[in-house]
Short mmCIF file of C-alpha atoms (C1' of nucleotides) in Angstrom, two decimals:
data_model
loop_
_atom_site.label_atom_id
_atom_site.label_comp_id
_atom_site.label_asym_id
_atom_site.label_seq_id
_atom_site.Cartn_x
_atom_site.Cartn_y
_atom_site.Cartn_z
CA UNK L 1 -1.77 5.18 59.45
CA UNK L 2 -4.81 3.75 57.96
CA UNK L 3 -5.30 0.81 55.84
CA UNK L 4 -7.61 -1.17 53.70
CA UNK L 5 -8.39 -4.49 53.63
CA UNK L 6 -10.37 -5.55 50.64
CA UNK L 7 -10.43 -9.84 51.46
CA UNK L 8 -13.83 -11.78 50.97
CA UNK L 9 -12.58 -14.56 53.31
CA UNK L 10 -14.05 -13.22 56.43
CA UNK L 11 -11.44 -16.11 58.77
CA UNK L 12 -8.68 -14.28 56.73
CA UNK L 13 -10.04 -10.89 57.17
CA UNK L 14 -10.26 -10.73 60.65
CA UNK L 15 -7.02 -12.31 61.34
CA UNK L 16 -5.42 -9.70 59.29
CA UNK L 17 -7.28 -6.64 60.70
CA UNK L 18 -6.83 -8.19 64.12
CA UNK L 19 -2.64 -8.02 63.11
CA UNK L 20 -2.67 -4.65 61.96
CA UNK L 21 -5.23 -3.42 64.58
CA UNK L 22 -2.09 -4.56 67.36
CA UNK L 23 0.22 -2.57 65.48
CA UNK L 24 -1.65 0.33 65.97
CA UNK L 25 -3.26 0.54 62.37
CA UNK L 26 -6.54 1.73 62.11
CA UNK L 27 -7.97 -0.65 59.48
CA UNK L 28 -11.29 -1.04 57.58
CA UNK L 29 -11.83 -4.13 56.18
CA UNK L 30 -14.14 -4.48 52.76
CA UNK L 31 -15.58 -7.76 51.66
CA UNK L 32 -16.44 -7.46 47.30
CA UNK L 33 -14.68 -5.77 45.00
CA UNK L 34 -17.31 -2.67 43.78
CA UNK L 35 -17.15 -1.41 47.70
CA UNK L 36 -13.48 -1.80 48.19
CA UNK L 37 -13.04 0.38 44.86
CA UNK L 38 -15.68 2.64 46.94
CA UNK L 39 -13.80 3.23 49.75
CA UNK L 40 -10.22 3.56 48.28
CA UNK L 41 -11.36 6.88 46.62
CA UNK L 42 -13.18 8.11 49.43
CA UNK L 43 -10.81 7.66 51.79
CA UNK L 44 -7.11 8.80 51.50
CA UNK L 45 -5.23 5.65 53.33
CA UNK L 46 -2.07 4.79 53.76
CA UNK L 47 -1.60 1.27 52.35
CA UNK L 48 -4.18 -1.03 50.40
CA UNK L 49 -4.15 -4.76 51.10
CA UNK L 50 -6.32 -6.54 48.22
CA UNK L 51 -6.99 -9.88 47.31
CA UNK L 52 -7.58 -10.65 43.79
CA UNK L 53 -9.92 -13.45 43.97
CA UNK L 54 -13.20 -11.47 44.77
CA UNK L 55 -16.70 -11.96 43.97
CA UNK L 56 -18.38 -9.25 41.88
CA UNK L 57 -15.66 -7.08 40.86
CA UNK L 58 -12.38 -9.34 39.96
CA UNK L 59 -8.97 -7.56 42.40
CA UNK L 60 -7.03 -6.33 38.52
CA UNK L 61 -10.20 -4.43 37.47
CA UNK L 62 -10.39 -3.06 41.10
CA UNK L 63 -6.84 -2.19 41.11
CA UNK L 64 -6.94 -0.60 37.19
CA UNK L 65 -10.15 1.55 38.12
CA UNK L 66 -8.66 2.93 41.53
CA UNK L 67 -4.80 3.71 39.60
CA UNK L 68 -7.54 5.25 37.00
CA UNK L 69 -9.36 6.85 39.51
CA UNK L 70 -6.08 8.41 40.89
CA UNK L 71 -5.56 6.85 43.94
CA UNK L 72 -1.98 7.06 45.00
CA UNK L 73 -1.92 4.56 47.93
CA UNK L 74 0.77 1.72 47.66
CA UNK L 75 -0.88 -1.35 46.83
CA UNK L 76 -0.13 -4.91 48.24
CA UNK L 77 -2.23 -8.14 46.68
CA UNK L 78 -2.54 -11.47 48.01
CA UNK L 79 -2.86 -14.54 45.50
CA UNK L 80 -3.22 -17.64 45.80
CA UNK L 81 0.55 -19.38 45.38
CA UNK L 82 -1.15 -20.87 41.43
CA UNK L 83 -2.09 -17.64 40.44
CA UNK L 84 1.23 -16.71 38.95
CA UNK L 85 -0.12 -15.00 35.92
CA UNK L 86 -2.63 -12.93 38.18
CA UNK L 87 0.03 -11.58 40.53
CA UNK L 88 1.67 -10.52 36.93
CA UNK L 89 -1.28 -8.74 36.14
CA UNK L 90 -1.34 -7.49 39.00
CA UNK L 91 1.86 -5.72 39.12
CA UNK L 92 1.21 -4.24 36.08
CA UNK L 93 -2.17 -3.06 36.84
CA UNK L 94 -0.19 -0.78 39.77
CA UNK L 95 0.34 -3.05 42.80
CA UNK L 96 3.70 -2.84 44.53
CA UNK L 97 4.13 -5.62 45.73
CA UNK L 98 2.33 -9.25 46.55
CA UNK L 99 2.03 -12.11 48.94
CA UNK L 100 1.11 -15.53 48.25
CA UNK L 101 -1.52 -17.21 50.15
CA UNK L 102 -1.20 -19.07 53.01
CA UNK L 103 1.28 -16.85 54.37
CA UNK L 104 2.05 -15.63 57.91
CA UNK L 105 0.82 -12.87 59.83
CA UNK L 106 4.39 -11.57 60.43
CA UNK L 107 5.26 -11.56 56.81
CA UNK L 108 2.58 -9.32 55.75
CA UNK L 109 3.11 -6.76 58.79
CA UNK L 110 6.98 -6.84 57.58
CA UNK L 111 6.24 -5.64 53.73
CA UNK L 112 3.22 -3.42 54.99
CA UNK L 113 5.90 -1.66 57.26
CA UNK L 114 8.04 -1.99 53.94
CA UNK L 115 5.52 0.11 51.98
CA UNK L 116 4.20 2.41 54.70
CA UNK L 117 8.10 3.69 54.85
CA UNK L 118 9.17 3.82 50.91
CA UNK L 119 5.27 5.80 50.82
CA UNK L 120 6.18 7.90 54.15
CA UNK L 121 8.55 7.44 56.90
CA UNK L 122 6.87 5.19 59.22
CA UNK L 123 8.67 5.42 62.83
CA UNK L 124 11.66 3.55 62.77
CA UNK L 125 11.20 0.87 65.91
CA UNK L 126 14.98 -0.55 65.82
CA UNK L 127 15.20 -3.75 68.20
CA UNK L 128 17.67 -4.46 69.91
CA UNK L 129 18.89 -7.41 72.40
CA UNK L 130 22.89 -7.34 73.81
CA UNK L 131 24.57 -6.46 71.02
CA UNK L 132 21.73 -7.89 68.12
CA UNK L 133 20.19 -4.97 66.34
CA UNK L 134 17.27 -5.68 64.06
CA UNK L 135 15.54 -3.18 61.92
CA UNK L 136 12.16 -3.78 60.90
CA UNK L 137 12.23 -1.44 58.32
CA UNK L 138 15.84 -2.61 56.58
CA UNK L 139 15.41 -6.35 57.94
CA UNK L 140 18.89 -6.05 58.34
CA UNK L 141 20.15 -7.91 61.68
CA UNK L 142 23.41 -7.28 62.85
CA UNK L 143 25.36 -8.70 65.72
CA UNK L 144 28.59 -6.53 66.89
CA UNK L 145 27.91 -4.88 63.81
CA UNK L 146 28.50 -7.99 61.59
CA UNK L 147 25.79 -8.35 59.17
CA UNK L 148 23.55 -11.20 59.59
CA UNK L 149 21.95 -13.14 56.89
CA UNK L 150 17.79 -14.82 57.33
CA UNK L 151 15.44 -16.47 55.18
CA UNK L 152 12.26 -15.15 55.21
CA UNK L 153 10.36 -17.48 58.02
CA UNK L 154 13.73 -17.04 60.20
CA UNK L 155 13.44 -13.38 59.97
CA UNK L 156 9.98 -13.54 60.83
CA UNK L 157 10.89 -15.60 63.67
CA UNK L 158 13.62 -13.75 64.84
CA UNK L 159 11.68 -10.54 64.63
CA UNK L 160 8.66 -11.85 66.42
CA UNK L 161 11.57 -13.26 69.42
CA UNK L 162 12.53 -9.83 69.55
CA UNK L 163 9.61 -7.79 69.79
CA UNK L 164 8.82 -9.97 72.69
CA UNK L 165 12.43 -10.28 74.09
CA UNK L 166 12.05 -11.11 78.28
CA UNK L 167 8.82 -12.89 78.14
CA UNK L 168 7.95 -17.04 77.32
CA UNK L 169 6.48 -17.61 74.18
CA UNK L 170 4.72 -20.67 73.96
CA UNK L 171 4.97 -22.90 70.59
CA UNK L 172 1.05 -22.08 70.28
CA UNK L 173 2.26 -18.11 70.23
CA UNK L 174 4.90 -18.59 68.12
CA UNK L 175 3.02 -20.97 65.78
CA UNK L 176 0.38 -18.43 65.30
CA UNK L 177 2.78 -15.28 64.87
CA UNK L 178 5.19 -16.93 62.56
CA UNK L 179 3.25 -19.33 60.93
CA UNK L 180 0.10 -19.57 58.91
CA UNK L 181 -3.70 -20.54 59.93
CA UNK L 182 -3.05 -24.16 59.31
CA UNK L 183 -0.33 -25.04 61.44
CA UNK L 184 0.10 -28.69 62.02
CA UNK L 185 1.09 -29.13 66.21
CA UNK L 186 2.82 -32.46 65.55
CA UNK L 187 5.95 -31.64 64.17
CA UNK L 188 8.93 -30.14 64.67
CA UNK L 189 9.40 -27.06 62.50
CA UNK L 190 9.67 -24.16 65.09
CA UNK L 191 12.13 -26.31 66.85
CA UNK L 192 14.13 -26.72 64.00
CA UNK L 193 14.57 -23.16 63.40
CA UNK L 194 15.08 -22.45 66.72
CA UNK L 195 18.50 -24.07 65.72
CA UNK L 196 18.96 -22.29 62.40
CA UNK L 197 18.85 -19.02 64.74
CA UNK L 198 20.91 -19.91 67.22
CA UNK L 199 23.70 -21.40 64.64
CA UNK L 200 23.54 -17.87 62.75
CA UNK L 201 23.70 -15.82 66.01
CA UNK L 202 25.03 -17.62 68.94
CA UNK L 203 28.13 -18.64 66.42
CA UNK L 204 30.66 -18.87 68.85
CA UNK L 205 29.29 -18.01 72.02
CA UNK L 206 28.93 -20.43 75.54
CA UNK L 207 25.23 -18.49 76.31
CA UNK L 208 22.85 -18.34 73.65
CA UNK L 209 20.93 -15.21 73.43
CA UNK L 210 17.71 -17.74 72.78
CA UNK L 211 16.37 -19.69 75.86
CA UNK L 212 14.49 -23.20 76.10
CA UNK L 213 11.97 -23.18 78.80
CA UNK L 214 11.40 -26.79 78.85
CA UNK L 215 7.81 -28.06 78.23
CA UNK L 216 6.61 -24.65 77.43
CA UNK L 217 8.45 -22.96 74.72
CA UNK L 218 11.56 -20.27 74.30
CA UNK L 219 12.59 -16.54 75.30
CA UNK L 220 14.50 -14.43 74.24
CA UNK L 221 16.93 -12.95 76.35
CA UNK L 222 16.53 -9.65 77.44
CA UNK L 223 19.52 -7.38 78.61
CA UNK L 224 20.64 -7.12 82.08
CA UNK T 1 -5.72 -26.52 87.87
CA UNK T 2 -7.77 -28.81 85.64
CA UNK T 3 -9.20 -27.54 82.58
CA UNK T 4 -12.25 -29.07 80.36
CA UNK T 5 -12.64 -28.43 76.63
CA UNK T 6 -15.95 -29.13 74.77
CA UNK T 7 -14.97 -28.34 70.96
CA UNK T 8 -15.96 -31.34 67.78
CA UNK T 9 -13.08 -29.70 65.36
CA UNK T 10 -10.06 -31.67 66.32
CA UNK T 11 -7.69 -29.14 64.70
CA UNK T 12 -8.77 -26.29 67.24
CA UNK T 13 -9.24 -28.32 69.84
CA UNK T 14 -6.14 -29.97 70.13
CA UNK T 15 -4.66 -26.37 69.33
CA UNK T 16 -6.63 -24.68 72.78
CA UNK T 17 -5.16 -28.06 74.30
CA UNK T 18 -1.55 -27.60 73.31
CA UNK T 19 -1.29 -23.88 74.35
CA UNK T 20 -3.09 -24.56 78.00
CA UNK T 21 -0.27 -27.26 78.30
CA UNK T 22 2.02 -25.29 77.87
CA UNK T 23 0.77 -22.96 80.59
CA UNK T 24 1.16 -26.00 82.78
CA UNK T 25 -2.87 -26.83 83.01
CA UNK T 26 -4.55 -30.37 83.40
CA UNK T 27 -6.12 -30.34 79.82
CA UNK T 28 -9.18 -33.05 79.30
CA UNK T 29 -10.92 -32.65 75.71
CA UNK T 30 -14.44 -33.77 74.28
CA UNK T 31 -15.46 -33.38 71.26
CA UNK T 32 -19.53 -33.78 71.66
CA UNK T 33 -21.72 -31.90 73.82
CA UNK T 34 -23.06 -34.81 75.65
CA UNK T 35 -20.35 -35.96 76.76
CA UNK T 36 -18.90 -33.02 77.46
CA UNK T 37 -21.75 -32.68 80.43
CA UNK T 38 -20.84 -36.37 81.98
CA UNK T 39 -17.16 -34.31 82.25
CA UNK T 40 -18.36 -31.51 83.78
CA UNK T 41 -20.33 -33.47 86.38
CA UNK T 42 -18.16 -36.44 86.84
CA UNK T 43 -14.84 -34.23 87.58
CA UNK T 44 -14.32 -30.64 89.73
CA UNK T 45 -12.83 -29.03 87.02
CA UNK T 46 -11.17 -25.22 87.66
CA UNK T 47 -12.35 -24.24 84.40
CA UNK T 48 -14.98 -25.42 80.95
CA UNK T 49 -13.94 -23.75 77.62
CA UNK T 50 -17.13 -24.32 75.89
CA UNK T 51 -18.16 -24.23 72.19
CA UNK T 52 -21.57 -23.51 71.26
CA UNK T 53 -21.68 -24.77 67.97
CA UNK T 54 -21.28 -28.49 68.71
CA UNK T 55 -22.83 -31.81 67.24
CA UNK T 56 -25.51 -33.35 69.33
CA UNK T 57 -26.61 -31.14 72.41
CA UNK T 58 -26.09 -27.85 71.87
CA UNK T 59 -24.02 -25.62 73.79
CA UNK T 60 -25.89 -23.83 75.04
CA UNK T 61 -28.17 -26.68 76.46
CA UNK T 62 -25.19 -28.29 77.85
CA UNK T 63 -24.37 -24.85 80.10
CA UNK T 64 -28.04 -25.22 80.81
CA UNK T 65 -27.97 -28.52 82.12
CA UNK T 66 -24.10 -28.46 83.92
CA UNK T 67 -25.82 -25.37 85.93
CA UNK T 68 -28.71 -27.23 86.70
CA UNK T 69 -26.95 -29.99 87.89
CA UNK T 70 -24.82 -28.07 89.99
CA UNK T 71 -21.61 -27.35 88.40
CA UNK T 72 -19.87 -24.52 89.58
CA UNK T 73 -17.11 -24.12 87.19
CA UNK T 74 -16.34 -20.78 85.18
CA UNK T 75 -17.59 -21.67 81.88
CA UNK T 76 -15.86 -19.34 79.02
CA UNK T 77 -17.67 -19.79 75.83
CA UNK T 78 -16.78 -19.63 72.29
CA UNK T 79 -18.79 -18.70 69.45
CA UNK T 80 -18.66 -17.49 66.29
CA UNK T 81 -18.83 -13.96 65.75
CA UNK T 82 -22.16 -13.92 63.55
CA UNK T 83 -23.51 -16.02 66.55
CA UNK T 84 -23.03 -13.24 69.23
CA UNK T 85 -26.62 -12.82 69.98
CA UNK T 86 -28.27 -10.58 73.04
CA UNK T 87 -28.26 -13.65 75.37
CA UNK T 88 -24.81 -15.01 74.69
CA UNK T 89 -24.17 -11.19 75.42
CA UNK T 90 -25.80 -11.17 78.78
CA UNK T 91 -24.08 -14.36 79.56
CA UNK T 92 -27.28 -15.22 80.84
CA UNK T 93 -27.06 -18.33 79.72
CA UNK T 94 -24.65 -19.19 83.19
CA UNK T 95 -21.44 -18.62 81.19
CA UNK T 96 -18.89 -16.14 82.70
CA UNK T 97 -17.04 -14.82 79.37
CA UNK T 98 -16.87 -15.44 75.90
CA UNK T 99 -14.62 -15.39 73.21
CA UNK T 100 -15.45 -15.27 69.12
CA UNK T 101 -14.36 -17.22 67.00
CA UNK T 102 -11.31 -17.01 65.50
CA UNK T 103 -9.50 -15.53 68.26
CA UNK T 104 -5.66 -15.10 69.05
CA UNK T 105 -4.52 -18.05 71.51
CA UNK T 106 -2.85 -15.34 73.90
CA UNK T 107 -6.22 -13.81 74.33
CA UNK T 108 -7.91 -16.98 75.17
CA UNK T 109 -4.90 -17.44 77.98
CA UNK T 110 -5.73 -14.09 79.78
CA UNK T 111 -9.28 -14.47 79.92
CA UNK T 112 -9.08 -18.33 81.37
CA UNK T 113 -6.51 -16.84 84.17
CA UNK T 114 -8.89 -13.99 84.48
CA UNK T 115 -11.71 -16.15 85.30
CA UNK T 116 -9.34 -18.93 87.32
CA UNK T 117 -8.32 -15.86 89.02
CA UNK T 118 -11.64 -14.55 89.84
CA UNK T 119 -12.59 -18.16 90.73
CA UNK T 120 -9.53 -18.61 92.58
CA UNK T 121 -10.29 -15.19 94.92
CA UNK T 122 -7.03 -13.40 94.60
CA UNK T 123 -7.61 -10.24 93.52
CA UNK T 124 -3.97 -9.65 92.03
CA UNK T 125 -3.57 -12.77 90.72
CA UNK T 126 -0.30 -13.14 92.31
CA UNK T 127 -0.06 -15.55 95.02
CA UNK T 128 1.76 -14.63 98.32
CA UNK T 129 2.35 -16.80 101.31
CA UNK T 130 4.83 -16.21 104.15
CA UNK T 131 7.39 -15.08 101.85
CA UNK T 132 7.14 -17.01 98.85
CA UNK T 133 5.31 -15.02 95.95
CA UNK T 134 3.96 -17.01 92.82
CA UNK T 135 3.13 -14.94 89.61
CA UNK T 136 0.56 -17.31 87.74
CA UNK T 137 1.71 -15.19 84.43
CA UNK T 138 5.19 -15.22 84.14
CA UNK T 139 4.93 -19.11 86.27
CA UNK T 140 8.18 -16.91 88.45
CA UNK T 141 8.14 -18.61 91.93
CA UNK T 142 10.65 -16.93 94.44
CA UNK T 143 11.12 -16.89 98.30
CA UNK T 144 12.62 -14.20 99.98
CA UNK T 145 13.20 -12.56 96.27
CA UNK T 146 15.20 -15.50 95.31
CA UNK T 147 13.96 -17.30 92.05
CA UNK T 148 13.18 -20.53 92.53
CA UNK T 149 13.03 -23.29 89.69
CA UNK T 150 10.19 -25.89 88.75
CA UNK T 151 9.50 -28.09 86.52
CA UNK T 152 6.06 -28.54 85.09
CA UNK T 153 4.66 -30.66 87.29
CA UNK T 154 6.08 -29.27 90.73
CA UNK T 155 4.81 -25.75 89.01
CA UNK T 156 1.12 -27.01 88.55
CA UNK T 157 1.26 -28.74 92.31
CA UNK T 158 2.92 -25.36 93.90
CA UNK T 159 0.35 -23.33 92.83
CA UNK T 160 -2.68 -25.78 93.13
CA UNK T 161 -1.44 -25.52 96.65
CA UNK T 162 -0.59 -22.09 96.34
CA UNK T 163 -4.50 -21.28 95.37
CA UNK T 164 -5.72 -23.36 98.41
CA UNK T 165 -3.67 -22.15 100.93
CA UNK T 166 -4.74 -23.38 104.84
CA UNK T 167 -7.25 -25.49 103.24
CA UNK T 168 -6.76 -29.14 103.76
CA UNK T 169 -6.33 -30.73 100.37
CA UNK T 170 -6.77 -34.94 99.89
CA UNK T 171 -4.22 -36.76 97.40
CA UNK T 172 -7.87 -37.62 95.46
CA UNK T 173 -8.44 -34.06 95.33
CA UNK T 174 -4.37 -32.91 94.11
CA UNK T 175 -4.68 -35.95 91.72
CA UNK T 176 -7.85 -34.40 89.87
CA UNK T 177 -6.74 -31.17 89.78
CA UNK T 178 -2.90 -31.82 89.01
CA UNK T 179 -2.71 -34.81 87.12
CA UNK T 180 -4.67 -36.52 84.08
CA UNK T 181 -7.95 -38.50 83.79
CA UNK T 182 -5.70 -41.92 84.31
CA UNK T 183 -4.22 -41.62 87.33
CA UNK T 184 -3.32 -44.55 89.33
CA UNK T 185 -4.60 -44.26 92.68
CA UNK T 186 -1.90 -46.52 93.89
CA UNK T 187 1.28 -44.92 93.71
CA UNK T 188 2.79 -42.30 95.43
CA UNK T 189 4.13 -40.02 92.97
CA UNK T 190 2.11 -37.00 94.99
CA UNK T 191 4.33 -37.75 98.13
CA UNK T 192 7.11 -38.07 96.27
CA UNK T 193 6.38 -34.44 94.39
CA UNK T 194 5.79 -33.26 97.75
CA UNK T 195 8.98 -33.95 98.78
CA UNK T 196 10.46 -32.09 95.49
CA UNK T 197 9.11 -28.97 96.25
CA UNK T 198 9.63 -29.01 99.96
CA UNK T 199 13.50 -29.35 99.31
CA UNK T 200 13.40 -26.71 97.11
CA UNK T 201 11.06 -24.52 99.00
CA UNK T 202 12.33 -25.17 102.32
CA UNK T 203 15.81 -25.36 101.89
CA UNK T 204 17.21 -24.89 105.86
CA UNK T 205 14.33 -23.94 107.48
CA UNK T 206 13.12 -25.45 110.08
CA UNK T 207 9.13 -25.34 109.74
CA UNK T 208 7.60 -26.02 106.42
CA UNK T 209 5.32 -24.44 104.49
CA UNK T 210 3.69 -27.71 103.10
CA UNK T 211 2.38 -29.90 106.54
CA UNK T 212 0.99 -33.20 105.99
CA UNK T 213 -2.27 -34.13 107.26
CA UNK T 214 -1.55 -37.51 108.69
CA UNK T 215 -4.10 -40.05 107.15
CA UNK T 216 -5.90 -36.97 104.62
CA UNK T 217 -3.62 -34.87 102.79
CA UNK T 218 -1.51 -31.65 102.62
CA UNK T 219 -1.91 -28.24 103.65
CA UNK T 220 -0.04 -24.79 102.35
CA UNK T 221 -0.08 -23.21 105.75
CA UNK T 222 -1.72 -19.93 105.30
CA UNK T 223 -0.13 -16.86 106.92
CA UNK T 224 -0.21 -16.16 110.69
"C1'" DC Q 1 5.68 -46.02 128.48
"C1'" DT Q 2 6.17 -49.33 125.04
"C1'" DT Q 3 4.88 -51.69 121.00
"C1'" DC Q 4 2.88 -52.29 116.76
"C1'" DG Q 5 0.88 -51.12 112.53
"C1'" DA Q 6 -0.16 -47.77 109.31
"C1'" DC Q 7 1.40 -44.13 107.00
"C1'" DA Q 8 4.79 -40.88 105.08
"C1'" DA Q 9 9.53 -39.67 103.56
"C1'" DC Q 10 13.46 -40.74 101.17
"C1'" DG Q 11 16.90 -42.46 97.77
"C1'" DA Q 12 18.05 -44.62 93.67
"C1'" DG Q 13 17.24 -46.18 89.46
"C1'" DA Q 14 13.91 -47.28 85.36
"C1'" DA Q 15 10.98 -45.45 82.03
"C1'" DT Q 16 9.49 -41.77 79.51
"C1'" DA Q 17 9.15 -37.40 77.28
"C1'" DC Q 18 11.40 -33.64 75.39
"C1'" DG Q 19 14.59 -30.87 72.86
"C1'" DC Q 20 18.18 -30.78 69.54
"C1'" DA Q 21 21.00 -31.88 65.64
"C1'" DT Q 22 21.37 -33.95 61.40
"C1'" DA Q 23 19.84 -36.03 57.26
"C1'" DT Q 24 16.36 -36.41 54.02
"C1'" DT Q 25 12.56 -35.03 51.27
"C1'" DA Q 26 9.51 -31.50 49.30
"C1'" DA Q 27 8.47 -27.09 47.49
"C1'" DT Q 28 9.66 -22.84 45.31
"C1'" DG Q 29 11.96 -19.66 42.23
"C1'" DA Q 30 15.78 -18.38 38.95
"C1'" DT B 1 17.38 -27.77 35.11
"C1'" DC B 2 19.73 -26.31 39.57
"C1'" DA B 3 19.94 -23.56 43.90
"C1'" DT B 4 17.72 -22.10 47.77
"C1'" DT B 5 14.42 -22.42 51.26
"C1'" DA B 6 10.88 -24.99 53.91
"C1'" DA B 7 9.28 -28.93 56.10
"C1'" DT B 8 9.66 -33.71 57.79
"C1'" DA B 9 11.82 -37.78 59.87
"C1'" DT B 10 14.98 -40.04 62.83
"C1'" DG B 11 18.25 -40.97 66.41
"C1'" DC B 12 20.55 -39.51 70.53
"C1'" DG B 13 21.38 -37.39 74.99
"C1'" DT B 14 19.36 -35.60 78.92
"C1'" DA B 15 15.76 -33.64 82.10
"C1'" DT B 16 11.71 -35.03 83.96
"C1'" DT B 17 8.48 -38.13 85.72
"C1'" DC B 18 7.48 -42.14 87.97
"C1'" DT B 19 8.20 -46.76 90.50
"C1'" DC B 20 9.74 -49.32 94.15
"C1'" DG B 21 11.93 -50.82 98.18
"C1'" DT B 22 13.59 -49.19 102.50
"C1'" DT B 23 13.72 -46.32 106.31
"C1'" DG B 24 11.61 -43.27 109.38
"C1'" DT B 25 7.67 -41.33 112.02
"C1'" DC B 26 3.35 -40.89 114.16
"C1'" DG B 27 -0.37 -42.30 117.06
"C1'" DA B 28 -3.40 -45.47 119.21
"C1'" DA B 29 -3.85 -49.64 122.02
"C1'" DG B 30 -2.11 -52.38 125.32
#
DNA sequence: CTTCGACAACGAGAATACGCATATTAATGA
DNA sequence: TCATTAATATGCGTATTCTCGTTGTCGAAG
């Protein structure tokens, strides 16, 4: 799986190619417009991540020209949240779907495994802790085979929980997984939906599946 | 173990501070290179996280200097990537490792136990005496394979005693590496945390691991 | 060997920090 | 607009940390 990263930000670039590079993505990162164009019709990849604010060569006109050009690759773009009329154009120019910026890391690896399946079949990776299955593909959760319904940020946090069911993550961890670059460390948010987790899946139940290590963070229960 | 921090922007600075916390280290932060030397000097610290790019003295200049002046201290350094030059490279400089800029938290975590660990002289990085076995990455403590549980505080003490095992260590000395910059000198909370992990360590035996040094300290008696 | 003083250990309770739930406010999208 | 989601603020209960007074122990001097 190989992807392209067309971002002029180099702080956002290399947090995202550092993301995809974990996931086992090889990734090439591009940082104006005229070379990202460049590279998406030399090389065949599997997904295309492009921001539309770019110097030189505005992300549409990229976009148009590659579609033109017949590249096939899906096509995700990142806006800024204002640029509502961009994203439009966007979508129309042949982008399949968008993020708004600031988002979190965990987001965009969710809809890039989104695309890299509808495009391919990407391996499946099904999670599962006890009786919780998650599928990264479906972002369906289920518990005893009852369907489980998440917002976006607590799917991304429950995802991220179970990837790394059995071992401590820290608030810092979890802060930088689930949320953006600027995450504020005095408040309360992760705790919070902590809560919103454990109300959806421990419904019920005298153990929750979700442990507090006190002073440090929370873990997710792994079997046995 | 006792940590310094030399970065000027408050946001990542109190982020690196937050996330060592919650590994259970003794976190003090400057945000000026001068400064940042008086630390270095003034207290034995286990470990300096170092910018380079800092108002004032440089970074560089301040590794320089703490060298010069005798500090012994792994220094980890952080730099931006574009500011990777040959010497930084070479860690020639007197620095032991360095990170660039941005970086994922978890990465900064491994390398500062790698160099602690180094520092530290235990090869595994999993401490072992008699039959209690500490694992600095997981913070697991057990004795005879049974888990036993800390809280912070009698974590950071067990393995600050752990890591100096059948050396002699002085209250002054457990204070500076266990507890923050104002500590009162006269109280006896160290006693009294002795005394927590001795009941929880030496539950029914008859000798204990942790002796008192009448009139100095405490000592982790070392095997044999 | 005894006594005394200094030091350490212990127990109990006060103060604090932390996590959690809930309510409220803000942002986003239909 | 309203509905849904995200983030913030606040108050409460409890685990942790610390203080303090008392009891116990060690060791040196008499």
């Amino acid at each position: 799986m190989r992807i392209l990263v067309v971002e002029d930000e180099p702080k956002v670039a290399s947090f995202i190619r550092r993301a995809l590079e974990e996931e086992s993505y090889a990734v090439d990162v591009c940082t104006d417009g005229t070379g990202g164009l460049d590279w998406a019709q030399a090389v065949d990849y599997d997904l295309i991540i492009l921001d539309l604010m770019l110097p030189g060569l505005p992300g549409v006109e990229v976009l148009r020209r590659a579609r033109a050009a017949g590249v096939k690759a899906p096509v995700m773009i990142l806006t800024a949240r204002s640029e509502v009329d961009q994203r439009v154009k966007g979508l129309d120019a042949g982008a399949d779907d968008y993020l708004t910026k600031p988002f979190a890391i965990e987001e965009l690896l969710a809809r890039a495994r989104a695309l890299l399946r509808r495009a391919g079949g990407a391996p499946t990776g099904i999670l599962r802790v006890d009786d919780v299955v998650l599928n990264p593909v479906t972002r369906e959760v289920t518990r005893d085979g009852q369907r489980l319904e998440f917002t976006t940020k607590e799917y991304a946090l429950m995802e991220y929980l179970m990837r790394n069911a059995g071992r401590v993550l820290t608030r810092s961890m979890i802060a930088e997984h689930v949320w953006d670059l600027d995450f504020d460390t005095f408040t309360n948010v992760i705790d919070v939906y902590i809560s919103y987790l454990r109300n959806k899946i421990d419904k019920g139940r005298e153990r929750s599946l979700i442990q507090t290590i006190r002073g440090s963070g929370y873990m997710m229960r792994s079997d046995g």
